Amino acid sequence: MDAEHRCFHCFEEVEREGSLCGLCQQHPKVPFPSAFVFEATPSSLWLISQEGILPESLAAFALIQWEKLWPLPDVVVPMPVMRSVGESLASRLEVQCAPVLRQSKGEWICEAEAIEEGKVLLFLGERRSEEGVEKAVAALYEAFPKKVYALFLLE
């Protein structure tokens, strides 16, 4: 995914390289920088849906995208459905994986009292169908991370 002509906050397409989109200039739709690894194209959907695809393979694609976007994180916090890929990504980045988010009765709970690390990569599944992303991030912020970046596997 070409990151050059994307808003560096919400990852929507922009005309000028390295700029914010009009919405993020006024009032960002999300309170943290976010991006995705794959657009929802037939080929990427096919790749992700393959039975037996190794988490390490998907993590390699995520790593390539991460390196184009942001500084090295201090910790990876995967959503529960992305735990195996998140663990592999954290291993490749040589940082801690902290699977501290869980859902209980429709609410997100962060099981960490504090995340001392400076930069947190929240690793998610699908951007468009991920329910409660804002609530999950709000739960994560209760652990006082200094900075959160959200990377979705799929747009």
Short mmCIF file of N, CA, C and O in Angstrom, two decimals, residues 29-32 79 100-110 122 124 130-143 152:
data_model
loop_
_atom_site.label_atom_id
_atom_site.label_comp_id
_atom_site.label_asym_id
_atom_site.label_seq_id
_atom_site.Cartn_x
_atom_site.Cartn_y
_atom_site.Cartn_z
N LYS A 29 -11.39 12.39 12.59
CA LYS A 29 -12.43 11.44 12.95
C LYS A 29 -11.97 10.45 14.01
O LYS A 29 -12.77 9.89 14.72
N VAL A 30 -10.68 10.23 14.12
CA VAL A 30 -10.13 9.37 15.17
C VAL A 30 -9.06 10.15 15.93
O VAL A 30 -8.37 10.98 15.36
N PRO A 31 -8.92 9.91 17.24
CA PRO A 31 -7.97 10.69 18.04
C PRO A 31 -6.54 10.17 18.00
O PRO A 31 -5.72 10.59 18.80
N PHE A 32 -6.23 9.28 17.08
CA PHE A 32 -4.90 8.68 16.99
C PHE A 32 -4.58 8.41 15.53
O PHE A 32 -5.49 8.21 14.73
N MET A 79 -5.58 -6.71 18.97
CA MET A 79 -6.95 -7.04 19.31
C MET A 79 -7.01 -8.56 19.41
O MET A 79 -6.21 -9.26 18.78
N VAL A 100 -3.56 -7.13 26.06
CA VAL A 100 -4.23 -6.67 27.28
C VAL A 100 -5.68 -6.26 27.09
O VAL A 100 -6.35 -5.93 28.06
N LEU A 101 -6.18 -6.29 25.86
CA LEU A 101 -7.57 -5.91 25.63
C LEU A 101 -8.45 -7.15 25.54
O LEU A 101 -8.10 -8.14 24.90
N ARG A 102 -9.60 -7.07 26.20
CA ARG A 102 -10.58 -8.15 26.08
C ARG A 102 -11.98 -7.54 26.15
O ARG A 102 -12.16 -6.43 26.66
N GLN A 103 -12.93 -8.28 25.63
CA GLN A 103 -14.30 -7.79 25.62
C GLN A 103 -15.10 -8.56 26.67
O GLN A 103 -14.98 -9.77 26.78
N SER A 104 -15.91 -7.82 27.41
CA SER A 104 -16.77 -8.42 28.42
C SER A 104 -18.12 -7.73 28.37
O SER A 104 -18.20 -6.51 28.58
N LYS A 105 -19.13 -8.50 28.06
CA LYS A 105 -20.51 -7.97 27.98
C LYS A 105 -20.60 -6.77 27.05
O LYS A 105 -21.23 -5.77 27.36
N GLY A 106 -19.93 -6.85 25.91
CA GLY A 106 -19.99 -5.80 24.90
C GLY A 106 -19.09 -4.60 25.16
O GLY A 106 -19.06 -3.68 24.37
N GLU A 107 -18.38 -4.60 26.27
CA GLU A 107 -17.49 -3.49 26.60
C GLU A 107 -16.04 -3.95 26.52
O GLU A 107 -15.72 -5.10 26.82
N TRP A 108 -15.16 -3.03 26.14
CA TRP A 108 -13.73 -3.35 26.09
C TRP A 108 -13.08 -3.03 27.42
O TRP A 108 -13.36 -1.99 28.02
N ILE A 109 -12.22 -3.92 27.85
CA ILE A 109 -11.51 -3.77 29.12
C ILE A 109 -10.02 -3.92 28.84
O ILE A 109 -9.61 -4.82 28.10
N CYS A 110 -9.23 -3.04 29.43
CA CYS A 110 -7.77 -3.15 29.35
C CYS A 110 -7.31 -3.78 30.65
O CYS A 110 -7.56 -3.26 31.73
N LEU A 122 -1.48 -0.46 18.20
CA LEU A 122 -2.70 -1.23 18.36
C LEU A 122 -2.94 -1.91 17.03
O LEU A 122 -3.12 -1.24 16.00
N LEU A 124 -5.13 -4.21 14.60
CA LEU A 124 -6.53 -4.58 14.44
C LEU A 124 -6.76 -5.37 13.16
O LEU A 124 -5.89 -5.43 12.29
N GLU A 130 -14.58 -3.32 12.08
CA GLU A 130 -14.13 -3.45 13.46
C GLU A 130 -15.06 -2.65 14.36
O GLU A 130 -15.05 -1.43 14.36
N GLU A 131 -15.89 -3.37 15.11
CA GLU A 131 -16.85 -2.69 15.97
C GLU A 131 -16.18 -2.25 17.27
O GLU A 131 -15.37 -2.96 17.84
N GLY A 132 -16.53 -1.09 17.69
CA GLY A 132 -16.06 -0.62 18.97
C GLY A 132 -14.60 -0.24 19.03
O GLY A 132 -14.00 -0.27 20.10
N VAL A 133 -14.00 0.13 17.89
CA VAL A 133 -12.59 0.50 17.90
C VAL A 133 -12.36 1.66 18.86
O VAL A 133 -11.42 1.65 19.65
N GLU A 134 -13.24 2.63 18.81
CA GLU A 134 -13.09 3.78 19.69
C GLU A 134 -13.16 3.36 21.16
O GLU A 134 -12.41 3.86 22.00
N LYS A 135 -14.06 2.42 21.48
CA LYS A 135 -14.18 1.95 22.86
C LYS A 135 -12.94 1.15 23.27
O LYS A 135 -12.50 1.24 24.41
N ALA A 136 -12.40 0.38 22.35
CA ALA A 136 -11.18 -0.38 22.65
C ALA A 136 -10.02 0.57 22.91
O ALA A 136 -9.23 0.38 23.84
N VAL A 137 -9.92 1.61 22.08
CA VAL A 137 -8.85 2.59 22.26
C VAL A 137 -9.05 3.34 23.57
O VAL A 137 -8.10 3.59 24.31
N ALA A 138 -10.29 3.69 23.89
CA ALA A 138 -10.57 4.37 25.16
C ALA A 138 -10.15 3.49 26.34
O ALA A 138 -9.55 3.98 27.31
N ALA A 139 -10.42 2.19 26.25
CA ALA A 139 -9.99 1.27 27.31
C ALA A 139 -8.47 1.22 27.38
O ALA A 139 -7.89 1.21 28.47
N LEU A 140 -7.82 1.21 26.23
CA LEU A 140 -6.36 1.19 26.20
C LEU A 140 -5.78 2.47 26.82
O LEU A 140 -4.80 2.41 27.55
N TYR A 141 -6.39 3.60 26.54
CA TYR A 141 -5.91 4.87 27.10
C TYR A 141 -5.99 4.90 28.63
O TYR A 141 -5.29 5.67 29.27
N GLU A 142 -6.83 4.05 29.21
CA GLU A 142 -6.90 3.99 30.67
C GLU A 142 -5.60 3.46 31.28
O GLU A 142 -5.38 3.60 32.47
N ALA A 143 -4.76 2.82 30.43
CA ALA A 143 -3.46 2.32 30.90
C ALA A 143 -2.36 3.37 30.66
O ALA A 143 -1.18 3.08 30.83
N PHE A 152 -4.50 -1.35 10.94
CA PHE A 152 -5.48 -2.36 10.56
C PHE A 152 -4.87 -3.26 9.51
O PHE A 152 -4.14 -2.79 8.64
#
